[in-house]
Amino acid sequence: MKMKVLRRTALLCSALACVAAAAYFMVSEPASAEAGGAGRRLTDVLTDSISEIVADAPGEIGVALIINNSDTVTVNDRSVYPMMSVFKLHQAMALCDDFDRKGMSLDSTVSIDRSSLDPKTWSPMMKEHKEPVISLTVRDLLRYTLILSDNNASNMMFKQMVSAAQTDTYVATLIPRASFQIAYTEEEMSADHGKAYSNYTSPLGAAMLMNCLFTDCPLSDSSRLFITTTLQECATGKDRISAPLIDKAGVAIAHKTGSGYISEDGVLTAHNDVAYISLPDSVNYTLAVFVKDFKGNESQASDYVSRISEAVYSLLNTQP
C-alpha cells in the first residue's frame, strides 16, 4: 500500500513538472513573434500601423516590407505605381550583369558630346562638367544615377549600353514579371509625362529587387559591392525613409528614390523610396513606399513616407 502511494506521488510530481515546463516555454517565446502584449503577430501590428497612416492620405500609398529576408508585410500592393527614378536601380543591376557576362570593366571610359545632352532635365553631371566632350567611366555614370539620380547619365547608358527593354528582360529573371514593367527612358517620359505610368511597379516588386541585391544577388561580388555601397551614398530624398533613421546609432541605410511630375491641376504623379536598412541588433529589412497621384506637395508626401519609416523602425528596433 505504501509503495502505491509513493508511486502515485511520483507520477503527480512528474506531471506537475511537465506542466510547469510547458508554461515556462509558452511565456518565454521570442518577443519578436508578438507585439503589444496581446499575443498578436508582429506582421499584423505592422500592417495595422501602416494602414492607419496611409488611410487619410490624399493619394494612393503602397507599402511593402521584408524582414530578415523572411516575413513580409504589404499594404495597397498593386502593380500600378509609376517608378520614376527608382528604375535606375533596375538599370544599374542590368548594366552590371551585362558587363559581368562580357568581362568588361566598369572603369571603361566613355566620351560624351555635351551637345547631345538635355540641358532642361535634372542633371548634376552636366552642371559639374562644362567641357565640350565629357570623359567619364561607366562607374562614374552609375554613381551619378544612383547617388544624384542624373537623367542625362541614365539616358546615355540606355542608348549606348543596355536598353530599357534589355533592362526589363533582365529584371524579370529576378522578380515576378507581373510586378513591374520598364518601357521608357527618362527622355521619353520627359517628352510625354503620361508614359511614366507605363514604367510601373508594385511596392513588393521593388522591395524584392532591393532585397535580392543585398541577400542573394546573381551579380559578381564586385558589382554587387559597388551598387550596395553606392546606394548608401544616395543624396536624394533624405526627408523620406531616411529621415527618422539618420541620427540612430548603428543604423545603415541604402536606398533609391523616385520623384514624379506635378500635373497642371497640382497632382503629384509619384514620390517614392525603397531602402535596405540594417539595425545594430542583426535585424535587416527592406522597405518600399510608393506614393501615387498625391493631391499635395512633395514635402507633404515625404512626411507620409517618413512616418511609415518611423513606425516600422519603432516596431522592429529591439535595442533600448
mmCIF file of C-alpha atoms in Angstrom:
data_model
loop_
_atom_site.group_PDB
_atom_site.id
_atom_site.type_symbol
_atom_site.label_atom_id
_atom_site.label_comp_id
_atom_site.label_asym_id
_atom_site.label_seq_id
_atom_site.Cartn_x
_atom_site.Cartn_y
_atom_site.Cartn_z
ATOM 1 C CA MET A 1 0.000 0.000 0.000
ATOM 2 C CA LYS A 2 2.810 2.347 0.932
ATOM 3 C CA MET A 3 4.542 1.663 -2.412
ATOM 4 C CA LYS A 4 1.360 2.544 -4.332
ATOM 5 C CA VAL A 5 1.104 5.891 -2.544
ATOM 6 C CA LEU A 6 4.736 6.655 -3.294
ATOM 7 C CA ARG A 7 4.268 5.688 -6.967
ATOM 8 C CA ARG A 8 1.194 7.911 -7.286
ATOM 9 C CA THR A 9 3.025 10.797 -5.603
ATOM 10 C CA ALA A 10 5.938 10.444 -8.033
ATOM 11 C CA LEU A 11 3.644 10.405 -11.040
ATOM 12 C CA LEU A 12 1.842 13.524 -9.772
ATOM 13 C CA CYS A 13 5.111 15.383 -9.251
ATOM 14 C CA SER A 14 6.270 14.394 -12.736
ATOM 15 C CA ALA A 15 3.035 15.668 -14.285
ATOM 16 C CA LEU A 16 3.269 18.962 -12.390
ATOM 17 C CA ALA A 17 6.868 19.381 -13.573
ATOM 18 C CA CYS A 18 5.796 18.893 -17.211
ATOM 19 C CA VAL A 19 3.029 21.460 -16.831
ATOM 20 C CA ALA A 20 5.457 23.941 -15.276
ATOM 21 C CA ALA A 21 7.975 23.398 -18.074
ATOM 22 C CA ALA A 22 5.316 23.887 -20.743
ATOM 23 C CA ALA A 23 4.150 27.069 -19.055
ATOM 24 C CA TYR A 24 7.715 28.369 -18.967
ATOM 25 C CA PHE A 25 8.321 27.818 -22.669
ATOM 26 C CA MET A 26 4.972 29.389 -23.574
ATOM 27 C CA VAL A 27 5.850 32.527 -21.619
ATOM 28 C CA SER A 28 9.415 32.542 -22.924
ATOM 29 C CA GLU A 29 8.603 32.720 -26.681
ATOM 30 C CA PRO A 30 10.668 35.367 -28.516
ATOM 31 C CA ALA A 31 9.193 38.842 -28.164
ATOM 32 C CA SER A 32 9.632 39.376 -31.912
ATOM 33 C CA ALA A 33 6.772 36.974 -32.625
ATOM 34 C CA GLU A 34 4.296 39.063 -30.672
ATOM 35 C CA ALA A 35 3.621 42.731 -30.084
ATOM 36 C CA GLY A 36 1.579 44.895 -27.793
ATOM 37 C CA GLY A 37 1.425 42.260 -25.078
ATOM 38 C CA ALA A 38 -1.734 40.827 -26.619
ATOM 39 C CA GLY A 39 -0.169 37.861 -28.412
ATOM 40 C CA ARG A 40 -0.594 39.476 -31.832
ATOM 41 C CA ARG A 41 1.829 38.685 -34.610
ATOM 42 C CA LEU A 42 4.295 41.479 -35.304
ATOM 43 C CA THR A 43 3.417 41.424 -39.003
ATOM 44 C CA ASP A 44 -0.229 42.092 -38.137
ATOM 45 C CA VAL A 45 0.723 45.007 -35.899
ATOM 46 C CA LEU A 46 2.925 46.432 -38.663
ATOM 47 C CA THR A 47 0.128 46.070 -41.218
ATOM 48 C CA ASP A 48 -2.330 47.870 -38.956
ATOM 49 C CA SER A 49 0.133 50.653 -38.111
ATOM 50 C CA ILE A 50 0.977 51.323 -41.755
ATOM 51 C CA SER A 51 -2.668 51.104 -42.841
ATOM 52 C CA GLU A 52 -3.622 53.687 -40.241
ATOM 53 C CA ILE A 53 -1.004 56.141 -41.526
ATOM 54 C CA VAL A 54 -1.964 55.854 -45.198
ATOM 55 C CA ALA A 55 -5.728 55.789 -44.630
ATOM 56 C CA ASP A 56 -6.183 59.563 -44.750
ATOM 57 C CA ALA A 57 -3.591 60.285 -47.462
ATOM 58 C CA PRO A 58 -4.784 62.470 -50.381
ATOM 59 C CA GLY A 59 -3.488 59.894 -52.836
ATOM 60 C CA GLU A 60 -2.658 56.194 -53.023
ATOM 61 C CA ILE A 61 0.243 54.938 -50.937
ATOM 62 C CA GLY A 62 1.561 51.405 -51.359
ATOM 63 C CA VAL A 63 3.985 49.811 -48.922
ATOM 64 C CA ALA A 64 5.991 46.593 -48.822
ATOM 65 C CA LEU A 65 8.248 45.371 -46.043
ATOM 66 C CA ILE A 66 10.526 42.312 -45.985
ATOM 67 C CA ILE A 67 12.019 41.469 -42.580
ATOM 68 C CA ASN A 68 15.225 39.430 -42.355
ATOM 69 C CA ASN A 69 14.642 38.026 -45.828
ATOM 70 C CA SER A 70 11.577 36.218 -44.486
ATOM 71 C CA ASP A 71 8.431 37.842 -43.067
ATOM 72 C CA THR A 72 6.564 40.099 -45.489
ATOM 73 C CA VAL A 73 4.063 42.903 -44.927
ATOM 74 C CA THR A 74 2.164 44.691 -47.709
ATOM 75 C CA VAL A 75 -0.402 47.478 -47.819
ATOM 76 C CA ASN A 76 -2.064 48.568 -51.082
ATOM 77 C CA ASP A 77 0.312 46.340 -53.024
ATOM 78 C CA ARG A 78 -0.683 46.710 -56.675
ATOM 79 C CA SER A 79 1.442 46.892 -59.839
ATOM 80 C CA VAL A 80 0.280 50.398 -60.677
ATOM 81 C CA TYR A 81 2.831 52.769 -59.141
ATOM 82 C CA PRO A 82 4.997 54.856 -61.500
ATOM 83 C CA MET A 83 8.612 54.081 -60.600
ATOM 84 C CA MET A 84 10.186 57.295 -61.830
ATOM 85 C CA SER A 85 13.911 57.229 -60.943
ATOM 86 C CA VAL A 86 13.621 54.110 -58.817
ATOM 87 C CA PHE A 87 14.150 52.285 -62.109
ATOM 88 C CA LYS A 88 17.759 53.492 -62.065
ATOM 89 C CA LEU A 89 18.356 50.723 -59.533
ATOM 90 C CA HIS A 90 16.981 48.230 -62.079
ATOM 91 C CA GLN A 91 19.147 49.843 -64.752
ATOM 92 C CA ALA A 92 22.312 49.606 -62.656
ATOM 93 C CA MET A 93 21.775 45.927 -61.900
ATOM 94 C CA ALA A 94 21.047 45.090 -65.557
ATOM 95 C CA LEU A 95 24.082 47.015 -66.802
ATOM 96 C CA CYS A 96 26.409 45.443 -64.234
ATOM 97 C CA ASP A 97 25.115 41.996 -65.158
ATOM 98 C CA ASP A 98 25.804 42.741 -68.835
ATOM 99 C CA PHE A 99 29.330 43.918 -68.055
ATOM 100 C CA ASP A 100 29.956 40.880 -65.827
ATOM 101 C CA ARG A 101 28.922 38.458 -68.565
ATOM 102 C CA LYS A 102 31.018 40.232 -71.200
ATOM 103 C CA GLY A 103 34.056 40.532 -68.932
ATOM 104 C CA MET A 104 34.012 44.316 -69.245
ATOM 105 C CA SER A 105 35.155 46.745 -66.565
ATOM 106 C CA LEU A 106 33.017 49.497 -65.048
ATOM 107 C CA ASP A 107 36.163 51.593 -65.234
ATOM 108 C CA SER A 108 35.901 51.694 -69.026
ATOM 109 C CA THR A 109 35.945 55.304 -70.234
ATOM 110 C CA VAL A 110 33.074 56.845 -72.175
ATOM 111 C CA SER A 111 33.217 60.085 -74.201
ATOM 112 C CA ILE A 112 30.019 62.149 -74.158
ATOM 113 C CA ASP A 113 29.340 65.032 -76.521
ATOM 114 C CA ARG A 114 27.920 67.755 -74.304
ATOM 115 C CA SER A 115 25.693 68.990 -77.133
ATOM 116 C CA SER A 116 23.870 65.626 -77.093
ATOM 117 C CA LEU A 117 22.692 66.148 -73.515
ATOM 118 C CA ASP A 118 19.380 67.685 -72.451
ATOM 119 C CA PRO A 119 20.066 70.989 -70.630
ATOM 120 C CA LYS A 120 16.491 71.140 -69.286
ATOM 121 C CA THR A 121 16.434 67.830 -67.426
ATOM 122 C CA TRP A 122 17.768 67.080 -63.931
ATOM 123 C CA SER A 123 21.500 66.558 -64.468
ATOM 124 C CA PRO A 124 24.139 67.332 -61.812
ATOM 125 C CA MET A 125 26.637 65.696 -64.186
ATOM 126 C CA MET A 126 26.040 68.374 -66.798
ATOM 127 C CA LYS A 127 26.384 71.154 -64.228
ATOM 128 C CA GLU A 128 29.666 69.771 -62.926
ATOM 129 C CA HIS A 129 31.222 69.147 -66.366
ATOM 130 C CA LYS A 130 31.367 72.157 -68.671
ATOM 131 C CA GLU A 131 33.792 70.691 -71.232
ATOM 132 C CA PRO A 132 32.530 70.129 -74.824
ATOM 133 C CA VAL A 133 33.398 66.430 -74.618
ATOM 134 C CA ILE A 134 32.862 64.855 -71.205
ATOM 135 C CA SER A 135 35.061 61.875 -70.381
ATOM 136 C CA LEU A 136 33.767 59.627 -67.585
ATOM 137 C CA THR A 137 33.934 55.979 -66.620
ATOM 138 C CA VAL A 138 30.825 53.794 -66.605
ATOM 139 C CA ARG A 139 31.277 53.625 -62.840
ATOM 140 C CA ASP A 140 31.061 57.447 -62.729
ATOM 141 C CA LEU A 141 27.852 57.418 -64.763
ATOM 142 C CA LEU A 142 26.274 54.821 -62.481
ATOM 143 C CA ARG A 143 27.238 56.841 -59.433
ATOM 144 C CA TYR A 144 25.564 59.902 -60.947
ATOM 145 C CA THR A 145 22.353 57.923 -61.449
ATOM 146 C CA LEU A 146 22.316 56.119 -58.102
ATOM 147 C CA ILE A 147 23.509 58.935 -55.847
ATOM 148 C CA LEU A 148 22.133 62.028 -57.606
ATOM 149 C CA SER A 149 19.511 60.439 -59.904
ATOM 150 C CA ASP A 150 21.021 62.069 -63.001
ATOM 151 C CA ASN A 151 18.707 61.793 -66.025
ATOM 152 C CA ASN A 152 21.272 62.520 -68.741
ATOM 153 C CA ALA A 153 23.583 59.791 -67.439
ATOM 154 C CA SER A 154 20.672 57.336 -67.357
ATOM 155 C CA ASN A 155 19.520 58.229 -70.884
ATOM 156 C CA MET A 156 23.020 57.849 -72.274
ATOM 157 C CA MET A 157 23.518 54.399 -70.752
ATOM 158 C CA PHE A 158 20.114 53.244 -72.033
ATOM 159 C CA LYS A 159 21.019 54.425 -75.549
ATOM 160 C CA GLN A 160 24.589 53.175 -75.753
ATOM 161 C CA MET A 161 24.903 50.235 -73.346
ATOM 162 C CA VAL A 162 21.850 48.352 -72.064
ATOM 163 C CA SER A 163 18.442 49.438 -73.337
ATOM 164 C CA ALA A 164 15.237 49.859 -71.342
ATOM 165 C CA ALA A 165 13.884 46.693 -72.975
ATOM 166 C CA GLN A 166 17.005 44.711 -72.065
ATOM 167 C CA THR A 167 16.772 46.020 -68.507
ATOM 168 C CA ASP A 168 13.131 44.938 -68.322
ATOM 169 C CA THR A 169 14.022 41.444 -69.545
ATOM 170 C CA TYR A 170 16.896 41.048 -67.081
ATOM 171 C CA VAL A 171 14.922 42.199 -64.029
ATOM 172 C CA ALA A 172 12.171 39.709 -64.928
ATOM 173 C CA THR A 173 14.689 36.951 -64.141
ATOM 174 C CA LEU A 174 14.948 38.258 -60.569
ATOM 175 C CA ILE A 175 11.407 39.241 -59.542
ATOM 176 C CA PRO A 176 7.901 38.304 -60.770
ATOM 177 C CA ARG A 177 7.124 39.520 -64.295
ATOM 178 C CA ALA A 178 3.713 40.825 -63.234
ATOM 179 C CA SER A 179 5.179 43.032 -60.501
ATOM 180 C CA PHE A 180 6.855 45.613 -62.760
ATOM 181 C CA GLN A 181 7.464 46.959 -66.239
ATOM 182 C CA ILE A 182 10.143 49.186 -67.758
ATOM 183 C CA ALA A 183 9.093 50.523 -71.146
ATOM 184 C CA TYR A 184 10.520 54.048 -71.419
ATOM 185 C CA THR A 185 13.619 56.113 -70.644
ATOM 186 C CA GLU A 186 13.756 59.386 -68.724
ATOM 187 C CA GLU A 187 13.990 61.179 -72.071
ATOM 188 C CA GLU A 188 10.790 59.568 -73.339
ATOM 189 C CA MET A 189 8.910 60.257 -70.104
ATOM 190 C CA SER A 190 10.050 63.871 -70.165
ATOM 191 C CA ALA A 191 8.578 64.291 -73.657
ATOM 192 C CA ASP A 192 5.294 62.639 -72.612
ATOM 193 C CA HIS A 193 4.590 62.591 -68.879
ATOM 194 C CA GLY A 194 1.819 60.041 -69.341
ATOM 195 C CA LYS A 195 4.432 57.428 -70.218
ATOM 196 C CA ALA A 196 5.580 57.447 -66.593
ATOM 197 C CA TYR A 197 2.606 55.225 -65.785
ATOM 198 C CA SER A 198 3.987 52.576 -68.150
ATOM 199 C CA ASN A 199 7.175 52.300 -66.062
ATOM 200 C CA TYR A 200 5.363 50.776 -63.113
ATOM 201 C CA THR A 201 5.968 48.531 -60.135
ATOM 202 C CA SER A 202 4.243 47.036 -57.154
ATOM 203 C CA PRO A 203 5.803 48.009 -53.819
ATOM 204 C CA LEU A 204 6.603 44.351 -53.182
ATOM 205 C CA GLY A 205 8.275 44.007 -56.582
ATOM 206 C CA ALA A 206 10.605 46.916 -55.793
ATOM 207 C CA ALA A 207 11.260 45.596 -52.280
ATOM 208 C CA MET A 208 12.043 42.135 -53.650
ATOM 209 C CA LEU A 209 14.603 43.540 -56.082
ATOM 210 C CA MET A 210 16.358 45.606 -53.406
ATOM 211 C CA ASN A 211 16.260 42.649 -51.030
ATOM 212 C CA CYS A 212 17.683 40.375 -53.730
ATOM 213 C CA LEU A 213 20.583 42.790 -54.241
ATOM 214 C CA PHE A 214 21.553 42.592 -50.573
ATOM 215 C CA THR A 215 20.858 38.929 -49.857
ATOM 216 C CA ASP A 216 21.012 36.613 -52.869
ATOM 217 C CA CYS A 217 22.136 38.540 -55.925
ATOM 218 C CA PRO A 218 23.473 36.738 -59.033
ATOM 219 C CA LEU A 219 25.813 39.635 -59.835
ATOM 220 C CA SER A 220 29.560 39.299 -59.344
ATOM 221 C CA ASP A 221 30.799 40.177 -55.872
ATOM 222 C CA SER A 222 32.494 43.321 -57.152
ATOM 223 C CA SER A 223 29.387 44.593 -58.976
ATOM 224 C CA ARG A 224 27.130 43.825 -56.037
ATOM 225 C CA LEU A 225 29.501 45.567 -53.615
ATOM 226 C CA PHE A 226 29.708 48.588 -55.885
ATOM 227 C CA ILE A 227 25.936 49.036 -56.122
ATOM 228 C CA THR A 228 25.190 48.371 -52.451
ATOM 229 C CA THR A 229 27.851 50.776 -51.182
ATOM 230 C CA THR A 230 26.881 53.434 -53.716
ATOM 231 C CA LEU A 231 23.234 53.273 -52.615
ATOM 232 C CA GLN A 232 24.423 54.102 -49.098
ATOM 233 C CA GLU A 233 25.615 57.429 -50.506
ATOM 234 C CA CYS A 234 22.257 58.311 -52.069
ATOM 235 C CA ALA A 235 21.844 62.076 -51.653
ATOM 236 C CA THR A 236 18.242 62.449 -52.800
ATOM 237 C CA GLY A 237 15.066 62.154 -50.732
ATOM 238 C CA LYS A 238 16.664 62.380 -47.302
ATOM 239 C CA ASP A 239 13.302 63.528 -45.946
ATOM 240 C CA ARG A 240 11.666 60.185 -46.806
ATOM 241 C CA ILE A 241 12.619 56.747 -45.438
ATOM 242 C CA SER A 242 15.962 58.039 -44.138
ATOM 243 C CA ALA A 243 14.522 60.960 -42.179
ATOM 244 C CA PRO A 244 13.748 59.218 -38.859
ATOM 245 C CA LEU A 245 16.839 56.971 -39.081
ATOM 246 C CA ILE A 246 19.698 59.355 -39.837
ATOM 247 C CA ASP A 247 20.562 60.067 -36.177
ATOM 248 C CA LYS A 248 20.101 56.493 -34.964
ATOM 249 C CA ALA A 249 23.366 54.884 -33.810
ATOM 250 C CA GLY A 250 24.413 51.767 -35.705
ATOM 251 C CA VAL A 251 21.705 52.048 -38.377
ATOM 252 C CA ALA A 252 22.866 51.661 -42.007
ATOM 253 C CA ILE A 253 20.622 52.831 -44.859
ATOM 254 C CA ALA A 254 20.939 52.186 -48.599
ATOM 255 C CA HIS A 255 18.136 53.499 -50.771
ATOM 256 C CA LYS A 256 16.908 54.789 -54.133
ATOM 257 C CA THR A 257 14.259 57.422 -54.648
ATOM 258 C CA GLY A 258 11.960 58.375 -57.488
ATOM 259 C CA SER A 259 10.130 61.683 -57.866
ATOM 260 C CA GLY A 260 7.284 62.332 -60.269
ATOM 261 C CA TYR A 261 5.890 65.228 -62.228
ATOM 262 C CA ILE A 262 3.307 67.709 -60.966
ATOM 263 C CA SER A 263 0.288 67.898 -63.250
ATOM 264 C CA GLU A 264 -1.438 71.100 -64.343
ATOM 265 C CA ASP A 265 -4.049 70.635 -61.627
ATOM 266 C CA GLY A 266 -1.366 70.253 -58.949
ATOM 267 C CA VAL A 267 -1.374 66.466 -58.562
ATOM 268 C CA LEU A 268 1.990 64.839 -57.776
ATOM 269 C CA THR A 269 2.462 61.801 -60.038
ATOM 270 C CA ALA A 270 4.800 59.894 -57.746
ATOM 271 C CA HIS A 271 7.000 60.245 -54.679
ATOM 272 C CA ASN A 272 8.877 57.030 -53.937
ATOM 273 C CA ASP A 273 11.634 55.479 -51.906
ATOM 274 C CA VAL A 274 12.906 51.910 -51.487
ATOM 275 C CA ALA A 275 15.567 51.093 -48.902
ATOM 276 C CA TYR A 276 17.558 48.310 -47.299
ATOM 277 C CA ILE A 277 18.099 49.014 -43.609
ATOM 278 C CA SER A 278 20.398 47.271 -41.143
ATOM 279 C CA LEU A 279 19.886 47.670 -37.402
ATOM 280 C CA PRO A 280 22.632 47.044 -34.817
ATOM 281 C CA ASP A 281 20.790 44.013 -33.367
ATOM 282 C CA SER A 282 21.138 41.995 -36.609
ATOM 283 C CA VAL A 283 17.648 42.883 -37.822
ATOM 284 C CA ASN A 284 17.667 43.754 -41.535
ATOM 285 C CA TYR A 285 14.661 44.888 -43.500
ATOM 286 C CA THR A 286 13.695 46.204 -46.903
ATOM 287 C CA LEU A 287 11.073 48.947 -47.011
ATOM 288 C CA ALA A 288 9.414 50.249 -50.184
ATOM 289 C CA VAL A 289 6.967 53.169 -50.107
ATOM 290 C CA PHE A 290 5.309 54.371 -53.317
ATOM 291 C CA VAL A 291 3.060 57.437 -53.435
ATOM 292 C CA LYS A 292 0.805 57.869 -56.460
ATOM 293 C CA ASP A 293 -1.421 60.750 -57.655
ATOM 294 C CA PHE A 294 -0.924 62.729 -54.458
ATOM 295 C CA LYS A 295 -3.023 65.878 -54.051
ATOM 296 C CA GLY A 296 -0.415 67.794 -52.123
ATOM 297 C CA ASN A 297 3.187 68.958 -52.360
ATOM 298 C CA GLU A 298 6.417 66.967 -52.151
ATOM 299 C CA SER A 299 7.039 67.917 -48.529
ATOM 300 C CA GLN A 300 3.639 66.559 -47.506
ATOM 301 C CA ALA A 301 4.205 63.355 -49.477
ATOM 302 C CA SER A 302 7.628 62.935 -47.842
ATOM 303 C CA ASP A 303 6.005 63.293 -44.434
ATOM 304 C CA TYR A 304 3.827 60.240 -45.091
ATOM 305 C CA VAL A 305 6.853 58.218 -46.201
ATOM 306 C CA SER A 306 8.836 59.336 -43.155
ATOM 307 C CA ARG A 307 6.003 58.472 -40.749
ATOM 308 C CA ILE A 308 5.750 54.974 -42.220
ATOM 309 C CA SER A 309 9.515 54.521 -41.867
ATOM 310 C CA GLU A 310 9.437 55.710 -38.262
ATOM 311 C CA ALA A 311 6.577 53.344 -37.379
ATOM 312 C CA VAL A 312 8.389 50.359 -38.905
ATOM 313 C CA TYR A 313 11.651 51.208 -37.159
ATOM 314 C CA SER A 314 9.927 51.647 -33.788
ATOM 315 C CA LEU A 315 8.318 48.218 -34.021
ATOM 316 C CA LEU A 316 11.399 46.374 -35.323
ATOM 317 C CA ASN A 317 14.083 48.006 -33.198
ATOM 318 C CA THR A 318 14.743 45.875 -30.119
ATOM 319 C CA GLN A 319 17.593 47.989 -28.746
ATOM 320 C CA PRO A 320 16.850 50.017 -25.588
#
